[in-house]
Amino acid sequence: MLLKLFFYTAVLLIAILGYRSFAHAPHGLAIGEDAPDFTLNDAAGKSHSLSDYRGRYLVLYFYPKDDTPGCTKEACHFRDDLSQLEKLGAKVIGVSVDSSESHGKFAEKYKLPFTLLADTDGKVADSYHALSDFFVVKIAKRHTFLIDADGKIKKTYTNVNVSNHSQQIIDDLKTIQNMQ
């Protein structure tokens, strides 16, 4: 009986803290706003910064965890659609709080030809309002940001369907470029 009471109290506490975190979460980045700068390492330890991608579109996608079903599906769709994205002048970069070593294994296993960056402390994900922080556990939210050649947020995706997300970005890039 005491164990049940402890369990339900713990669940209630987690629910309350989770709700408070959700309710007080920032609303996100606005279209036209400067994308937050970052400098993170890839699987080989090479440093990448937002400024490295000036002059072209950047698909900066945050994902929860290497080698999990949804994240794998999303990454493989980006892999399969990469040539179309590059023809539209876009580079793809994935970011999670996993380590560079984890990213290396993930990229090798699924032959991912784009960069995965390690945001192990979650600071970059947090600057993009793409971090779930549960005190001892930090996980990147599945959010994507389309950043233009000038480093401005062109489009945000916070409700991502991994099955068609890369195609959605391709369609949006075509629309954006046709409007220019």
PDB file of C-alpha atoms in Angstrom:
ATOM      1  CA  MET A   1       0.000   0.000   0.000  1.00  0.00           C
ATOM      2  CA  LEU A   2       2.789   2.422   0.926  1.00  0.00           C
ATOM      3  CA  LEU A   3       4.653   1.550  -2.281  1.00  0.00           C
ATOM      4  CA  LYS A   4       1.537   2.338  -4.356  1.00  0.00           C
ATOM      5  CA  LEU A   5       1.125   5.663  -2.600  1.00  0.00           C
ATOM      6  CA  PHE A   6       4.770   6.532  -3.251  1.00  0.00           C
ATOM      7  CA  PHE A   7       4.425   5.532  -6.916  1.00  0.00           C
ATOM      8  CA  TYR A   8       1.287   7.631  -7.495  1.00  0.00           C
ATOM      9  CA  THR A   9       2.807  10.584  -5.665  1.00  0.00           C
ATOM     10  CA  ALA A  10       5.910  10.365  -7.865  1.00  0.00           C
ATOM     11  CA  VAL A  11       3.789  10.162 -11.037  1.00  0.00           C
ATOM     12  CA  LEU A  12       1.735  13.163  -9.925  1.00  0.00           C
ATOM     13  CA  LEU A  13       4.871  15.169  -9.150  1.00  0.00           C
ATOM     14  CA  ILE A  14       6.387  14.343 -12.547  1.00  0.00           C
ATOM     15  CA  ALA A  15       3.123  15.308 -14.266  1.00  0.00           C
ATOM     16  CA  ILE A  16       2.966  18.637 -12.429  1.00  0.00           C
ATOM     17  CA  LEU A  17       6.591  19.469 -13.164  1.00  0.00           C
ATOM     18  CA  GLY A  18       6.169  18.412 -16.783  1.00  0.00           C
ATOM     19  CA  TYR A  19       3.106  20.608 -17.172  1.00  0.00           C
ATOM     20  CA  ARG A  20       4.855  23.580 -15.561  1.00  0.00           C
ATOM     21  CA  SER A  21       7.796  23.111 -17.906  1.00  0.00           C
ATOM     22  CA  PHE A  22       5.449  22.914 -20.894  1.00  0.00           C
ATOM     23  CA  ALA A  23       3.268  25.838 -19.808  1.00  0.00           C
ATOM     24  CA  HIS A  24       6.245  28.136 -19.253  1.00  0.00           C
ATOM     25  CA  ALA A  25       8.117  27.085 -22.383  1.00  0.00           C
ATOM     26  CA  PRO A  26       9.068  29.891 -24.754  1.00  0.00           C
ATOM     27  CA  HIS A  27       6.956  30.130 -27.883  1.00  0.00           C
ATOM     28  CA  GLY A  28       9.838  29.594 -30.288  1.00  0.00           C
ATOM     29  CA  LEU A  29      11.674  31.526 -32.915  1.00  0.00           C
ATOM     30  CA  ALA A  30       9.899  33.939 -35.247  1.00  0.00           C
ATOM     31  CA  ILE A  31      10.107  33.868 -39.023  1.00  0.00           C
ATOM     32  CA  GLY A  32      12.662  36.467 -40.166  1.00  0.00           C
ATOM     33  CA  GLU A  33      14.538  36.374 -36.851  1.00  0.00           C
ATOM     34  CA  ASP A  34      18.276  35.656 -36.822  1.00  0.00           C
ATOM     35  CA  ALA A  35      18.908  31.975 -36.231  1.00  0.00           C
ATOM     36  CA  PRO A  36      20.821  31.447 -32.980  1.00  0.00           C
ATOM     37  CA  ASP A  37      24.511  30.923 -33.625  1.00  0.00           C
ATOM     38  CA  PHE A  38      26.099  27.637 -32.683  1.00  0.00           C
ATOM     39  CA  THR A  39      29.397  25.816 -32.743  1.00  0.00           C
ATOM     40  CA  LEU A  40      29.243  22.052 -32.290  1.00  0.00           C
ATOM     41  CA  ASN A  41      31.367  19.047 -33.192  1.00  0.00           C
ATOM     42  CA  ASP A  42      30.489  16.322 -35.651  1.00  0.00           C
ATOM     43  CA  ALA A  43      31.296  12.607 -35.317  1.00  0.00           C
ATOM     44  CA  ALA A  44      34.901  13.188 -36.383  1.00  0.00           C
ATOM     45  CA  GLY A  45      35.399  16.015 -33.886  1.00  0.00           C
ATOM     46  CA  LYS A  46      35.280  18.727 -36.581  1.00  0.00           C
ATOM     47  CA  SER A  47      33.705  21.984 -35.446  1.00  0.00           C
ATOM     48  CA  HIS A  48      30.693  23.387 -37.339  1.00  0.00           C
ATOM     49  CA  SER A  49      29.152  26.846 -36.881  1.00  0.00           C
ATOM     50  CA  LEU A  50      26.050  28.454 -38.319  1.00  0.00           C
ATOM     51  CA  SER A  51      28.265  30.918 -40.192  1.00  0.00           C
ATOM     52  CA  ASP A  52      29.833  27.990 -42.120  1.00  0.00           C
ATOM     53  CA  TYR A  53      26.532  27.673 -43.985  1.00  0.00           C
ATOM     54  CA  ARG A  54      25.967  31.314 -44.963  1.00  0.00           C
ATOM     55  CA  GLY A  55      25.114  31.748 -48.615  1.00  0.00           C
ATOM     56  CA  ARG A  56      22.847  28.700 -48.818  1.00  0.00           C
ATOM     57  CA  TYR A  57      19.782  27.286 -47.157  1.00  0.00           C
ATOM     58  CA  LEU A  58      20.282  25.157 -44.072  1.00  0.00           C
ATOM     59  CA  VAL A  59      17.882  22.473 -42.885  1.00  0.00           C
ATOM     60  CA  LEU A  60      18.743  22.284 -39.188  1.00  0.00           C
ATOM     61  CA  TYR A  61      16.820  19.423 -37.670  1.00  0.00           C
ATOM     62  CA  PHE A  62      16.779  18.435 -34.028  1.00  0.00           C
ATOM     63  CA  TYR A  63      15.911  14.880 -33.099  1.00  0.00           C
ATOM     64  CA  PRO A  64      15.611  12.964 -29.803  1.00  0.00           C
ATOM     65  CA  LYS A  65      17.960   9.976 -30.065  1.00  0.00           C
ATOM     66  CA  ASP A  66      20.272   8.154 -32.461  1.00  0.00           C
ATOM     67  CA  ASP A  67      19.153   4.775 -33.755  1.00  0.00           C
ATOM     68  CA  THR A  68      15.572   4.879 -32.485  1.00  0.00           C
ATOM     69  CA  PRO A  69      12.691   4.069 -34.868  1.00  0.00           C
ATOM     70  CA  GLY A  70      11.343   7.587 -35.508  1.00  0.00           C
ATOM     71  CA  CYS A  71      14.758   9.230 -35.640  1.00  0.00           C
ATOM     72  CA  THR A  72      16.087   6.557 -37.970  1.00  0.00           C
ATOM     73  CA  LYS A  73      13.112   6.936 -40.302  1.00  0.00           C
ATOM     74  CA  GLU A  74      13.528  10.714 -40.383  1.00  0.00           C
ATOM     75  CA  ALA A  75      17.280  10.505 -41.010  1.00  0.00           C
ATOM     76  CA  CYS A  76      16.879   7.908 -43.767  1.00  0.00           C
ATOM     77  CA  HIS A  77      14.278  10.074 -45.541  1.00  0.00           C
ATOM     78  CA  PHE A  78      16.714  13.006 -45.421  1.00  0.00           C
ATOM     79  CA  ARG A  79      19.414  10.671 -46.769  1.00  0.00           C
ATOM     80  CA  ASP A  80      17.193   9.486 -49.604  1.00  0.00           C
ATOM     81  CA  ASP A  81      16.056  13.026 -50.498  1.00  0.00           C
ATOM     82  CA  LEU A  82      19.426  14.711 -50.028  1.00  0.00           C
ATOM     83  CA  SER A  83      20.162  15.160 -53.740  1.00  0.00           C
ATOM     84  CA  GLN A  84      16.844  17.021 -54.213  1.00  0.00           C
ATOM     85  CA  LEU A  85      17.560  19.225 -51.205  1.00  0.00           C
ATOM     86  CA  GLU A  86      21.055  20.000 -52.458  1.00  0.00           C
ATOM     87  CA  LYS A  87      19.710  20.866 -55.936  1.00  0.00           C
ATOM     88  CA  LEU A  88      17.580  23.457 -54.166  1.00  0.00           C
ATOM     89  CA  GLY A  89      20.708  24.869 -52.504  1.00  0.00           C
ATOM     90  CA  ALA A  90      20.174  23.377 -49.053  1.00  0.00           C
ATOM     91  CA  LYS A  91      22.479  21.559 -46.656  1.00  0.00           C
ATOM     92  CA  VAL A  92      21.091  19.215 -44.011  1.00  0.00           C
ATOM     93  CA  ILE A  93      22.409  18.997 -40.456  1.00  0.00           C
ATOM     94  CA  GLY A  94      20.988  16.857 -37.667  1.00  0.00           C
ATOM     95  CA  VAL A  95      21.459  17.758 -34.003  1.00  0.00           C
ATOM     96  CA  SER A  96      20.770  15.758 -30.857  1.00  0.00           C
ATOM     97  CA  VAL A  97      22.175  15.573 -27.352  1.00  0.00           C
ATOM     98  CA  ASP A  98      23.864  12.245 -28.149  1.00  0.00           C
ATOM     99  CA  SER A  99      27.655  12.053 -28.238  1.00  0.00           C
ATOM    100  CA  SER A 100      29.841  12.392 -31.322  1.00  0.00           C
ATOM    101  CA  GLU A 101      30.673   8.698 -30.984  1.00  0.00           C
ATOM    102  CA  SER A 102      26.973   7.773 -31.010  1.00  0.00           C
ATOM    103  CA  HIS A 103      26.447   9.971 -34.085  1.00  0.00           C
ATOM    104  CA  GLY A 104      29.341   8.255 -35.851  1.00  0.00           C
ATOM    105  CA  LYS A 105      27.862   4.810 -35.276  1.00  0.00           C
ATOM    106  CA  PHE A 106      24.382   5.980 -36.314  1.00  0.00           C
ATOM    107  CA  ALA A 107      25.660   7.625 -39.502  1.00  0.00           C
ATOM    108  CA  GLU A 108      27.765   4.610 -40.417  1.00  0.00           C
ATOM    109  CA  LYS A 109      24.991   2.081 -39.765  1.00  0.00           C
ATOM    110  CA  TYR A 110      22.496   3.925 -42.000  1.00  0.00           C
ATOM    111  CA  LYS A 111      25.004   5.472 -44.435  1.00  0.00           C
ATOM    112  CA  LEU A 112      23.927   8.996 -43.589  1.00  0.00           C
ATOM    113  CA  PRO A 113      25.834  11.402 -45.886  1.00  0.00           C
ATOM    114  CA  PHE A 114      25.037  14.576 -43.964  1.00  0.00           C
ATOM    115  CA  THR A 115      26.479  16.029 -40.780  1.00  0.00           C
ATOM    116  CA  LEU A 116      25.228  15.085 -37.327  1.00  0.00           C
ATOM    117  CA  LEU A 117      26.250  17.421 -34.515  1.00  0.00           C
ATOM    118  CA  ALA A 118      26.627  16.582 -30.825  1.00  0.00           C
ATOM    119  CA  ASP A 119      24.875  19.039 -28.512  1.00  0.00           C
ATOM    120  CA  THR A 120      25.695  17.053 -25.371  1.00  0.00           C
ATOM    121  CA  ASP A 121      24.859  19.863 -22.939  1.00  0.00           C
ATOM    122  CA  GLY A 122      21.679  20.811 -24.826  1.00  0.00           C
ATOM    123  CA  LYS A 123      22.552  24.508 -25.021  1.00  0.00           C
ATOM    124  CA  VAL A 124      22.050  24.805 -28.780  1.00  0.00           C
ATOM    125  CA  ALA A 125      18.759  22.882 -28.707  1.00  0.00           C
ATOM    126  CA  ASP A 126      17.668  25.162 -25.869  1.00  0.00           C
ATOM    127  CA  SER A 127      18.550  28.287 -27.872  1.00  0.00           C
ATOM    128  CA  TYR A 128      16.252  26.984 -30.633  1.00  0.00           C
ATOM    129  CA  HIS A 129      13.527  26.129 -28.072  1.00  0.00           C
ATOM    130  CA  ALA A 130      14.001  22.501 -29.064  1.00  0.00           C
ATOM    131  CA  LEU A 131      15.004  20.982 -25.734  1.00  0.00           C
ATOM    132  CA  SER A 132      13.016  18.917 -23.273  1.00  0.00           C
ATOM    133  CA  ASP A 133      14.806  19.198 -19.954  1.00  0.00           C
ATOM    134  CA  PHE A 134      13.607  16.795 -17.283  1.00  0.00           C
ATOM    135  CA  PHE A 135      16.248  17.810 -14.709  1.00  0.00           C
ATOM    136  CA  VAL A 136      18.509  14.760 -15.099  1.00  0.00           C
ATOM    137  CA  VAL A 137      17.503  13.867 -18.667  1.00  0.00           C
ATOM    138  CA  LYS A 138      17.785  16.211 -21.632  1.00  0.00           C
ATOM    139  CA  ILE A 139      16.325  15.272 -24.999  1.00  0.00           C
ATOM    140  CA  ALA A 140      16.068  17.323 -28.161  1.00  0.00           C
ATOM    141  CA  LYS A 141      12.546  17.828 -29.437  1.00  0.00           C
ATOM    142  CA  ARG A 142      11.780  16.839 -33.018  1.00  0.00           C
ATOM    143  CA  HIS A 143      11.905  20.365 -34.455  1.00  0.00           C
ATOM    144  CA  THR A 144      13.326  21.584 -37.747  1.00  0.00           C
ATOM    145  CA  PHE A 145      14.377  25.048 -38.836  1.00  0.00           C
ATOM    146  CA  LEU A 146      14.785  26.145 -42.422  1.00  0.00           C
ATOM    147  CA  ILE A 147      17.404  28.885 -42.333  1.00  0.00           C
ATOM    148  CA  ASP A 148      18.005  31.095 -45.354  1.00  0.00           C
ATOM    149  CA  ALA A 149      21.292  32.183 -46.923  1.00  0.00           C
ATOM    150  CA  ASP A 150      21.454  35.239 -44.618  1.00  0.00           C
ATOM    151  CA  GLY A 151      21.090  33.190 -41.437  1.00  0.00           C
ATOM    152  CA  LYS A 152      17.432  34.127 -40.865  1.00  0.00           C
ATOM    153  CA  ILE A 153      14.690  31.706 -39.829  1.00  0.00           C
ATOM    154  CA  LYS A 154      12.632  31.116 -42.963  1.00  0.00           C
ATOM    155  CA  LYS A 155      10.319  28.389 -41.638  1.00  0.00           C
ATOM    156  CA  THR A 156       9.893  26.354 -38.471  1.00  0.00           C
ATOM    157  CA  TYR A 157       8.519  22.843 -38.110  1.00  0.00           C
ATOM    158  CA  THR A 158       7.471  21.881 -34.598  1.00  0.00           C
ATOM    159  CA  ASN A 159       4.899  19.226 -35.454  1.00  0.00           C
ATOM    160  CA  VAL A 160       7.012  16.857 -37.542  1.00  0.00           C
ATOM    161  CA  ASN A 161       5.710  13.753 -39.278  1.00  0.00           C
ATOM    162  CA  VAL A 162       8.869  11.710 -39.937  1.00  0.00           C
ATOM    163  CA  SER A 163       7.237   9.885 -42.866  1.00  0.00           C
ATOM    164  CA  ASN A 164       6.987  12.951 -45.107  1.00  0.00           C
ATOM    165  CA  HIS A 165       9.081  15.629 -43.415  1.00  0.00           C
ATOM    166  CA  SER A 166      11.925  15.816 -45.930  1.00  0.00           C
ATOM    167  CA  GLN A 167       9.430  15.995 -48.814  1.00  0.00           C
ATOM    168  CA  GLN A 168       7.569  18.763 -46.969  1.00  0.00           C
ATOM    169  CA  ILE A 169      10.811  20.753 -46.786  1.00  0.00           C
ATOM    170  CA  ILE A 170      11.515  20.146 -50.484  1.00  0.00           C
ATOM    171  CA  ASP A 171       8.031  21.423 -51.354  1.00  0.00           C
ATOM    172  CA  ASP A 172       8.451  24.466 -49.088  1.00  0.00           C
ATOM    173  CA  LEU A 173      11.873  25.284 -50.555  1.00  0.00           C
ATOM    174  CA  LYS A 174      10.413  25.162 -54.068  1.00  0.00           C
ATOM    175  CA  THR A 175       7.573  27.473 -53.022  1.00  0.00           C
ATOM    176  CA  ILE A 176       9.945  29.903 -51.289  1.00  0.00           C
ATOM    177  CA  GLN A 177      12.287  30.005 -54.262  1.00  0.00           C
ATOM    178  CA  ASN A 178       9.417  30.519 -56.724  1.00  0.00           C
ATOM    179  CA  MET A 179       8.272  33.538 -54.695  1.00  0.00           C
ATOM    180  CA  GLN A 180      11.662  35.257 -54.878  1.00  0.00           C
TER     181      GLN A 180
END
